[in-house]
Every structure is written in structure tokens, then in C-alpha cells.
Coordinates of C-alpha atoms and ligand atoms in Angstrom, one line a residue:
S283 CA 37.5 3.0 17.7
V284 CA 33.9 2.7 18.7
K285 CA 31.5 5.5 17.7
Q286 CA 28.9 6.3 20.3
H287 CA 25.5 7.9 19.6
Q288 CA 22.4 8.3 21.7
V289 CA 20.1 7.1 18.9
I290 CA 20.8 5.0 15.8
I291 CA 18.2 4.5 13.2
I292 CA 18.7 1.8 10.5
G293 CA 16.8 2.7 7.3
A294 CA 16.6 6.1 5.8
G295 CA 13.2 5.7 4.2
A296 CA 9.9 7.4 5.1
A297 CA 9.7 6.1 8.7
G298 CA 13.4 6.4 9.5
L299 CA 13.6 10.0 8.3
M300 CA 10.6 11.1 10.3
C301 CA 11.9 9.4 13.4
A302 CA 15.3 10.9 13.0
L303 CA 14.1 14.5 12.7
T304 CA 11.7 14.2 15.6
A305 CA 14.4 12.8 17.9
G306 CA 16.9 15.4 16.6
Y307 CA 14.6 18.3 17.5
R308 CA 14.4 16.9 21.1
G309 CA 18.2 17.4 21.3
R310 CA 19.1 13.8 20.9
D311 CA 22.3 12.8 19.1
V312 CA 20.9 10.8 16.1
L313 CA 22.7 8.8 13.5
L314 CA 20.6 7.6 10.5
L315 CA 22.2 4.7 8.7
D316 CA 21.3 3.1 5.3
N317 CA 23.0 0.6 3.1
A318 CA 21.8 2.3 -0.1
K319 CA 23.6 5.1 -2.1
Q320 CA 20.5 7.3 -1.9
L321 CA 18.0 7.9 0.8
G322 CA 14.2 7.8 0.4
R323 CA 14.2 5.9 -2.9
K324 CA 10.7 4.6 -2.4
I325 CA 9.4 8.1 -1.7
L326 CA 11.1 9.2 -5.0
I327 CA 9.3 6.7 -7.2
S328 CA 6.0 6.7 -5.3
G329 CA 2.7 7.9 -6.7
G330 CA 4.1 7.8 -10.2
G331 CA 6.9 10.3 -9.1
R332 CA 4.5 12.7 -7.4
C333 CA 4.3 10.9 -4.0
N334 CA 0.8 10.3 -2.6
F335 CA 2.2 11.4 0.8
T336 CA -1.0 11.1 2.9
N337 CA -4.8 10.9 2.7
Q338 CA -7.4 13.3 4.1
N339 CA -9.5 10.4 5.3
I340 CA -6.9 8.5 7.4
E341 CA -8.7 6.3 9.9
P342 CA -7.7 3.1 11.7
G343 CA -10.2 1.0 9.7
A344 CA -8.0 1.6 6.6
Y345 CA -5.2 -0.5 8.1
L346 CA -4.6 -4.3 8.1
C347 CA -3.1 -5.5 11.3
S348 CA -3.7 -8.5 13.5
N349 CA -4.6 -6.0 16.3
P350 CA -6.9 -3.4 14.7
H351 CA -6.5 -1.0 17.7
F352 CA -2.7 -0.9 17.5
V353 CA -2.5 2.0 14.9
K354 CA -4.9 4.4 16.8
S355 CA -2.5 6.0 19.2
A356 CA 0.3 6.8 16.7
L357 CA -2.1 8.0 14.0
A358 CA -3.8 10.3 16.6
R359 CA -0.6 11.8 17.8
F360 CA 0.9 12.6 14.4
S361 CA -2.0 12.8 12.0
Q362 CA -2.4 13.5 8.3
W363 CA -3.0 17.2 9.3
D364 CA 0.4 17.3 11.1
F365 CA 2.1 16.0 8.0
I366 CA 0.2 18.4 5.7
A367 CA 1.2 21.3 8.0
M368 CA 4.9 20.3 7.5
V369 CA 4.4 20.1 3.7
E370 CA 2.8 23.6 3.8
R371 CA 5.6 25.1 6.0
H372 CA 8.0 24.0 3.2
G373 CA 5.9 25.7 0.5
I374 CA 5.2 22.5 -1.3
D375 CA 2.2 22.7 -3.5
Y376 CA -0.1 19.7 -3.6
H377 CA -3.5 18.6 -4.7
E378 CA -6.2 16.0 -4.0
K379 CA -6.3 13.5 -6.9
T380 CA -9.3 11.4 -5.8
L381 CA -10.7 9.9 -2.6
G382 CA -8.8 12.2 -0.3
Q383 CA -5.4 11.2 -1.8
L384 CA -2.8 14.1 -1.6
F385 CA 0.0 14.3 -4.2
C386 CA 2.7 16.9 -4.8
D387 CA 2.0 19.2 -7.7
G388 CA 5.7 19.1 -8.6
S389 CA 7.7 16.0 -7.8
A390 CA 8.2 13.4 -5.0
K391 CA 11.7 14.9 -4.6
D392 CA 10.0 17.8 -2.8
I393 CA 9.1 15.4 0.0
V394 CA 12.6 13.9 0.2
D395 CA 14.1 17.4 0.2
M396 CA 11.7 18.5 3.0
L397 CA 12.6 15.5 5.2
T398 CA 16.4 15.9 4.6
T399 CA 16.2 19.6 5.3
E400 CA 14.3 19.0 8.5
C401 CA 16.9 16.3 9.5
D402 CA 19.6 18.9 8.8
W403 CA 17.9 21.5 11.0
A404 CA 17.4 18.9 13.7
G405 CA 21.2 18.1 13.7
V406 CA 20.7 14.5 12.4
K407 CA 23.8 12.8 11.0
I408 CA 23.0 10.7 7.9
Q409 CA 25.4 8.0 6.7
L410 CA 24.6 6.0 3.6
R411 CA 26.4 3.1 2.0
T412 CA 26.7 1.4 5.4
E413 CA 26.2 -2.4 5.6
I414 CA 25.0 -3.6 9.0
L415 CA 26.9 -6.8 9.7
S416 CA 25.5 -7.6 13.1
V417 CA 23.6 -6.2 16.1
A418 CA 24.0 -7.1 19.7
A419 CA 22.5 -6.0 23.0
T420 CA 25.0 -4.4 25.5
D421 CA 24.5 -3.5 29.2
D422 CA 23.3 -0.1 28.4
G423 CA 22.0 -0.3 24.8
Y424 CA 23.1 -1.9 21.5
S425 CA 26.2 -2.3 19.5
L426 CA 26.4 -2.6 15.7
Q427 CA 29.2 -4.0 13.6
T428 CA 29.1 -2.3 10.2
S429 CA 31.2 -2.0 7.1
E430 CA 32.3 1.4 8.5
G431 CA 33.3 0.0 12.0
E432 CA 31.6 -0.4 15.3
Y433 CA 28.8 1.8 16.6
R434 CA 27.1 1.9 20.0
C435 CA 23.8 3.5 21.0
E436 CA 21.2 3.7 23.8
S437 CA 18.2 3.4 21.5
L438 CA 18.2 1.4 18.3
V439 CA 15.4 1.9 15.8
I440 CA 14.7 -0.6 13.0
A441 CA 13.1 1.2 10.0
T442 CA 14.3 -1.0 7.1
G443 CA 10.8 -1.6 5.6
G444 CA 9.3 -4.7 4.1
L445 CA 10.0 -7.0 1.2
S446 CA 8.2 -5.3 -1.6
M447 CA 10.3 -4.2 -4.6
P448 CA 13.6 -5.9 -4.0
K449 CA 14.9 -3.9 -6.9
L450 CA 14.6 -0.8 -4.7
G451 CA 16.7 -2.3 -2.0
A452 CA 14.1 -4.1 0.1
T453 CA 15.7 -6.6 2.5
P454 CA 14.5 -8.9 5.2
F455 CA 16.9 -7.2 7.6
G456 CA 14.2 -6.0 10.0
F457 CA 12.6 -9.4 10.3
R458 CA 16.0 -11.1 10.9
I459 CA 16.8 -8.6 13.8
A460 CA 13.3 -9.3 15.3
E461 CA 13.9 -13.0 15.1
Q462 CA 17.4 -12.6 16.6
F463 CA 15.7 -11.0 19.7
A464 CA 13.0 -13.7 19.7
I465 CA 10.4 -11.1 18.7
K466 CA 7.5 -12.8 16.8
V467 CA 7.2 -12.0 13.1
L468 CA 3.9 -12.8 11.5
P469 CA 4.0 -14.5 8.1
T470 CA 4.6 -12.0 5.3
T471 CA 2.9 -11.8 1.8
A472 CA 2.7 -9.2 -1.0
G473 CA -0.1 -6.7 -0.6
L474 CA -1.5 -4.0 -3.0
V475 CA -0.4 -6.2 -5.9
P476 CA -1.9 -7.2 -9.3
F477 CA -3.6 -10.6 -9.7
T478 CA -2.4 -13.2 -12.1
L479 CA -5.0 -15.4 -13.8
Q480 CA -5.5 -19.2 -14.1
P481 CA -4.6 -20.4 -17.6
E482 CA -8.3 -20.7 -18.7
D483 CA -9.0 -17.1 -17.7
K484 CA -5.8 -15.9 -19.2
A485 CA -7.1 -17.3 -22.6
R486 CA -10.6 -15.9 -21.9
F487 CA -9.3 -12.3 -21.5
E488 CA -6.6 -12.5 -24.2
G489 CA -6.5 -9.2 -26.1
L490 CA -8.3 -7.2 -23.4
S491 CA -5.2 -5.6 -21.9
G492 CA -5.5 -1.8 -21.4
I493 CA -9.3 -1.9 -20.8
S494 CA -10.3 -0.2 -17.6
L495 CA -13.8 0.1 -16.0
P496 CA -15.3 1.2 -12.7
V497 CA -16.3 -1.8 -10.5
I498 CA -17.0 -2.8 -7.0
A499 CA -14.5 -5.5 -6.0
Q500 CA -15.5 -7.8 -3.1
A501 CA -13.3 -10.3 -1.3
E502 CA -14.7 -13.4 0.4
C503 CA -14.3 -11.7 3.8
G504 CA -16.9 -9.2 2.6
R505 CA -14.5 -6.2 2.2
Q506 CA -15.4 -4.1 -0.8
F507 CA -13.7 -1.4 -2.9
R508 CA -15.3 0.8 -5.5
E509 CA -12.6 1.8 -7.9
A510 CA -11.3 1.1 -11.4
M511 CA -10.2 -2.4 -12.6
L512 CA -7.7 -2.8 -15.4
F513 CA -7.0 -5.8 -17.7
T514 CA -3.3 -6.3 -18.2
H515 CA -1.1 -8.7 -20.3
R516 CA -0.5 -10.7 -17.1
G517 CA -3.9 -10.5 -15.4
L518 CA -5.9 -7.9 -13.5
S519 CA -4.8 -4.7 -11.9
G520 CA -6.1 -1.2 -11.3
P521 CA -6.8 0.3 -7.9
A522 CA -9.8 -1.9 -7.1
V523 CA -7.7 -5.0 -7.7
L524 CA -4.7 -3.7 -5.7
Q525 CA -6.9 -2.9 -2.8
I526 CA -8.8 -6.2 -2.7
S527 CA -5.5 -8.2 -3.1
S528 CA -4.6 -7.2 0.5
Y529 CA -7.8 -9.1 1.6
W530 CA -7.4 -12.1 -0.6
Q531 CA -6.1 -15.5 0.3
P532 CA -4.9 -18.1 -2.2
G533 CA -7.7 -20.3 -3.5
Q534 CA -10.4 -17.6 -2.8
S535 CA -12.5 -15.9 -5.4
V536 CA -13.1 -12.2 -5.9
R537 CA -16.5 -10.9 -7.0
F538 CA -16.7 -7.9 -9.3
D539 CA -19.8 -5.8 -9.8
L540 CA -19.2 -4.7 -13.4
L541 CA -22.2 -2.3 -13.4
P542 CA -22.1 -0.7 -10.0
D543 CA -25.3 1.2 -9.1
L544 CA -27.1 0.1 -12.3
D545 CA -30.5 -1.5 -11.9
F546 CA -30.0 -3.8 -14.9
V547 CA -33.5 -5.1 -15.2
D548 CA -34.9 -1.5 -15.2
W549 CA -32.2 -0.4 -17.7
C550 CA -33.2 -3.3 -20.0
K551 CA -36.9 -2.3 -19.9
T552 CA -36.2 1.3 -20.7
I553 CA -33.7 0.7 -23.6
T554 CA -35.9 -2.0 -25.1
A555 CA -38.9 0.3 -25.1
E556 CA -36.8 3.0 -26.8
S557 CA -34.9 0.8 -29.4
P558 CA -36.4 -2.7 -29.5
K559 CA -34.3 -3.8 -32.5
L560 CA -31.0 -2.7 -31.0
S561 CA -28.6 -5.6 -30.5
L562 CA -27.6 -6.5 -26.9
K563 CA -24.0 -5.9 -28.0
N564 CA -24.7 -2.3 -29.0
G565 CA -26.9 -1.7 -26.0
L566 CA -24.3 -3.0 -23.6
S567 CA -21.6 -1.0 -25.4
R568 CA -23.3 2.1 -24.0
L569 CA -22.5 0.8 -20.5
L570 CA -19.2 -1.1 -20.8
P571 CA -16.1 -0.9 -23.0
K572 CA -17.0 -2.2 -26.4
R573 CA -14.0 -4.5 -26.7
L574 CA -15.0 -6.2 -23.5
V575 CA -18.6 -6.7 -24.7
E576 CA -17.4 -8.1 -28.0
R577 CA -15.1 -10.6 -26.2
L578 CA -17.8 -11.8 -23.8
L579 CA -20.1 -12.4 -26.8
E580 CA -17.4 -14.2 -28.7
L581 CA -16.9 -16.4 -25.6
G582 CA -20.6 -17.2 -25.6
E583 CA -21.0 -15.7 -22.2
L584 CA -23.7 -13.3 -23.5
P585 CA -26.6 -14.2 -25.8
N586 CA -26.2 -12.9 -29.4
K587 CA -29.7 -11.4 -29.5
N588 CA -31.6 -8.2 -30.0
L589 CA -33.0 -6.5 -27.0
N590 CA -36.6 -7.4 -27.8
Q591 CA -35.6 -11.1 -28.1
L592 CA -34.4 -11.3 -24.6
S593 CA -36.6 -13.5 -22.3
K594 CA -37.2 -12.6 -18.7
A595 CA -34.8 -15.4 -17.8
D596 CA -32.1 -14.0 -20.1
V597 CA -32.5 -10.6 -18.4
A598 CA -32.2 -12.2 -15.0
A599 CA -29.2 -14.2 -16.0
L600 CA -27.5 -11.1 -17.4
D601 CA -28.3 -9.1 -14.3
S602 CA -26.5 -11.6 -12.1
Y603 CA -23.7 -12.1 -14.6
F604 CA -22.7 -8.4 -14.5
H605 CA -23.3 -7.8 -10.8
C606 CA -21.6 -11.0 -9.6
W607 CA -18.8 -11.5 -12.1
Q608 CA -16.5 -13.9 -10.3
I609 CA -12.8 -14.7 -10.8
Q610 CA -10.6 -17.0 -8.9
P611 CA -7.1 -15.5 -9.4
G612 CA -4.2 -17.8 -10.0
G613 CA -2.0 -15.8 -7.6
T614 CA -0.4 -12.4 -7.3
E615 CA 2.6 -10.8 -9.0
G616 CA 4.4 -11.0 -5.7
Y617 CA 6.9 -8.7 -4.1
R618 CA 8.4 -7.7 -7.5
T619 CA 5.5 -5.3 -8.1
A620 CA 3.7 -5.2 -4.7
E621 CA 3.4 -1.8 -3.0
V622 CA 3.4 -3.2 0.5
T623 CA 4.3 -6.2 2.6
L624 CA 1.5 -7.7 4.7
G625 CA 2.5 -9.2 8.0
G626 CA 5.8 -8.5 9.8
V627 CA 6.8 -7.7 13.4
D628 CA 3.9 -8.7 15.6
T629 CA 2.3 -5.7 17.2
D630 CA 1.7 -7.7 20.4
E631 CA 5.4 -7.4 20.9
L632 CA 5.4 -3.6 20.7
S633 CA 4.1 -0.6 22.6
S634 CA 1.5 1.1 20.5
K635 CA 2.5 4.4 22.0
T636 CA 6.2 4.3 21.4
M637 CA 6.9 1.3 19.1
E638 CA 9.4 0.0 21.6
A639 CA 9.8 -3.8 21.9
K640 CA 8.1 -4.8 25.2
R641 CA 10.8 -7.2 26.2
H642 CA 13.8 -5.3 24.8
P643 CA 14.0 -1.7 26.2
G644 CA 15.7 0.6 23.8
L645 CA 14.8 -1.4 20.7
Y646 CA 12.1 0.0 18.4
F647 CA 10.4 -1.1 15.1
I648 CA 8.7 1.5 12.9
G649 CA 7.1 1.7 9.4
E650 CA 6.4 -1.2 7.1
V651 CA 8.6 -3.7 9.0
V652 CA 5.7 -3.8 11.5
D653 CA 2.6 -5.9 10.9
V654 CA 0.7 -2.8 9.7
S655 CA -0.3 -2.2 6.1
G656 CA -2.6 0.5 4.8
W657 CA -4.9 0.8 1.8
L658 CA -3.8 2.3 -1.4
G659 CA -3.9 6.1 -1.4
G660 CA -1.3 7.6 1.0
Y661 CA -2.2 5.4 4.0
N662 CA 1.2 3.6 4.0
F663 CA 3.3 6.7 4.1
Q664 CA 1.0 8.1 6.9
W665 CA 1.8 5.0 8.9
A666 CA 5.5 5.6 8.3
W667 CA 5.2 9.2 9.4
S668 CA 3.0 8.4 12.5
S669 CA 5.0 5.4 13.7
G670 CA 8.3 7.3 13.1
Y671 CA 7.1 10.3 15.1
A672 CA 5.8 8.1 17.9
A673 CA 9.3 6.5 18.4
G674 CA 11.1 9.8 17.7
E675 CA 9.4 11.4 20.7
V676 CA 10.8 8.9 23.1
V677 CA 14.1 7.4 21.8
Ligands
FAD281 P1 11.2 2.2 3.2 O1 10.6 3.5 2.7 O2 11.1 1.0 2.3 O3 12.6 2.5 3.7 C1 13.5 1.4 4.2 C2 14.9 1.9 4.1 O4 15.7 0.9 4.7 C3 15.4 2.1 2.7 O5 16.1 3.3 2.6 C4 16.4 0.9 2.5 O6 17.5 1.2 1.6 C5 16.9 0.7 3.9 N1 17.3 -0.7 4.2 C6 16.7 -1.8 3.8 N2 17.4 -2.9 4.2 C7 18.5 -2.4 4.8 C8 19.7 -3.0 5.4 N3 19.8 -4.3 5.4 N4 20.6 -2.2 5.9 C9 20.5 -0.8 5.9 N5 19.4 -0.2 5.3 C10 18.5 -1.0 4.8 N6 2.7 4.5 0.0 C11 1.9 5.6 0.0 O7 1.4 5.9 1.1 N7 1.7 6.4 -1.1 C12 2.3 6.1 -2.3 O8 2.2 6.9 -3.3 C13 3.1 4.9 -2.4 N8 3.6 4.5 -3.6 C14 4.4 3.4 -3.6 C15 5.0 3.1 -4.9 C16 5.8 1.9 -4.9 C17 6.3 1.5 -6.3 C18 6.0 1.2 -3.8 C19 6.9 0.0 -3.8 C20 5.5 1.5 -2.5 C21 4.7 2.7 -2.5 N9 4.1 3.0 -1.3 C22 3.3 4.1 -1.2 C23 4.4 2.3 0.0 C24 5.4 3.1 0.8 O9 6.5 3.4 -0.1 C25 6.0 2.3 2.0 O10 4.9 1.9 2.7 C26 6.9 3.1 2.8 O11 8.0 3.6 2.0 C27 7.4 2.4 4.0 O12 8.3 3.2 4.7 P2 9.5 2.6 5.5 O13 10.3 3.7 6.0 O14 9.0 1.6 6.5 O15 10.4 1.7 4.5

């Protein structure tokens, strides 16, 4: 027998849960389906298990999307403050870690529990372990063939996320549905992802893994991030690298300022006056991790001299070396470790107010499946909450 619901949402992740509870409170009969055994798995492991659930500084400029205006309406109608208010109503303690990033004091499970409790209060039915075999349009909505039988609904919401972390159940389902309905999907790539190095650089930085330092990373498009960079066994990571990776194209270089804010020429003058016989190595080790300085000396990239032996030209060369340290990454680690998927369902195809497909009434796309990706730091969950709410108000 065919089971009928007013609203069916596919994907019980961040966006799907928010959409479901919002629609449920409006009195809509909502069924939330997922093929996984457990809901909200990405929420559970996010932010190192503490879930960076939003950011105090949410603004449209922190999102990558082919239409930069698209996010404005949804972010304004369900903002970070609305989500924070929900977190506070549930008595969940949280703190700001850095740069406006809000994390649970306890665990990410608090956020999943909050959302499932709200879904329960709103009368949402949640059904896990359900494979969606096919979707078709009907005269008055949509029909789904699933491993648990046939379902019909007036409104169908696709909230199946992007391609990052296939281990956590990421599938291209949402993109396939869009293509089935001739909705344009913009090419997808891994975002917020570590860089791998070209073989020469890999050899150059052998043994530096674990070293972290504050930098300003700049992509060729001019976008900059001031955060930490981390050397790893495979390449470069750390928040500065993850952020800039979303603005990087294969073949491009990334420029790092390894001594942000330091007037190197001035610093050289001062320290040389104080300790003229100090080696450059020991002088630089006051500014940078010692192991990094030693390695750069070994490589012959820095002169093996005392400070008072440095010529004006040496100082100028060092100044530009540290402020414009350039790397051409070999690639990225890809979806295996990426936090987000760039690209996705073209926002030109969707209403920015409701997330409804312009040419397919009753069909909605929310969350990461849409061509919207945020910076590191709670921006992606906020997009999931905001876009989920926008659809939840109208489905
Ligand atoms: P998801 O949360 O991915 O949910 C999609 C759901 O759809 C899943 O439950 C999945 O099982 C289900 N699904 C998929 N395919 C099918 C199918 N074929 N049939 C049925 N169901 C299906 N963002 C932040 O803002 N802060 C963070 O701290 C943060 N940490 C992260 C850490 C990691 C390791 C990763 C990978 C991401 C992190 N992100 C973080 C990004 C954030 O998790 C995502 O942007 C967000 O979860 C997207 O929400 P969504 O609901 O669109 O998709």
C-alpha cells in the first residue's frame, strides 16, 4: 500500500532535521527519511566532537556561491542568533573558541539530541535505514519507491548533503535527482581540505610534520586568511590552508606571509644592534619554529651568517622570502578528508526565499547539496540551519 505524507524530506542531517522540525511545528505531516542507521552523523563528529554549530560573525561574504546574493534572504530569516536561542532554550552550554566560532562545552551529541527532541515535539516521523530507489513526479506531488515500499508526498525536500567524507555516508543522490529533473548542477570539488605537495616540496619539508605557525595565506584571486598553518606528513593543513583551499584552482600558487605584521627590516636593525654576533638561525628562532629555521638553512634557502654579516641585499631578500613564501600545491586530499563540497545544485534554479526549484513546484534542495559553501568555523552548519528553515516554513 502507498503511504502518503504532506512532506517528505530525504536526508536526516543538519539541514533535513531543521527543515523537518520547522514544517512540523506548522502542523504539516512530515516524514524524514535517511538510508543510514543513525541520524546526524556529521554533526556528531564535527568540530572534533564538540560541533562548531554556528559563528557569531555570519555574513554573506563568508559563503562561496556562483550568486553571492543567494544566501542573504535565508541567513537573515533564520540567523545565528535564532540558532543560538534554540541552543540556550535546551540548556546547552557553549563557548566561543576563536573568531566567533561557537562550540558545545559538552559534546556534539547535545545538538543532535536537541534537534531530535524538537522533531519529536513537532510531530515529525523519522525513518532510518531506508534506501530511496527512485523518485518521480505525480499530478499533485512526488512518489518515491524505497526499500520500505512506496511513498507519496506534496512536497519533496532533498537534504542529502555533498560528497565530502564518503565514509560517513556521503552520496551523490541529491545531484542525481537534480539531473533527473534537468536542474543544473555546477561542477563539484573538495573544499576546506588539506593540500598535497609536489614531489620536490614534499622532499623539501620532510621531517617538518607537526610544526604549526601563524600565517596569512593568500590565493591568486586575492582572498586572504590569517590563521595557523600546519605541516603534515602528506602536505599542508591547518585552518589557514583549509580556508584558502576553497579559493584555490589546480595549477595556482598560494602565497604565505610567514611573519605577518612584522617589519622584518626594522626587526633586523634592532636585533643586530642588540646582539651583532648572534647567528641568523638563533635570531630567527625567536620568531619562527626552530625546526623550520634549521630546515630552511639546511636547504640553503637562508644564508648561514651572523646578523652583523648580513648585507642590505641579504636583508631585503629575507624580507621578501618570509613575507611572500610561495607554494604551488600538487593537489588536495579530496573528498576523503574535505569538510565541504564546493559547487552543487545551481542557485539560479532555486528560489532564494524558499529553496524551491523554480521549474518544479514542490521540489526543494537545502544544505550542502546546493552550490553554497561556507568558510571554516560554523558557517556550513549555519547554512544548513538557515536553508532548512527557509524551506520548512513553506513546504
Ligand atoms: P549532511 O549533514 O551531510 O546530511 C546528509 C544526510 O543525508 C545524511 O544523514 C546522510 O546519511 C543522508 N543521505 C545521503 N545520501 C543519502 C541517500 N542516497 N539516501 C538517503 N539518505 C542519504 N560545519 C560546520 O559548520 N562546523 C563544523 O564544526 C563542521 N565540522 C565538520 C567536520 C567534518 C569531519 C565534516 C566532514 C564536515 C564538517 N562540517 C562542519 C560541515 C558540515 O558537517 C556540513 O556542511 C553539514 O553537515 C551539511 O548539512 P546537510 O544536512 O546538507 O548534509
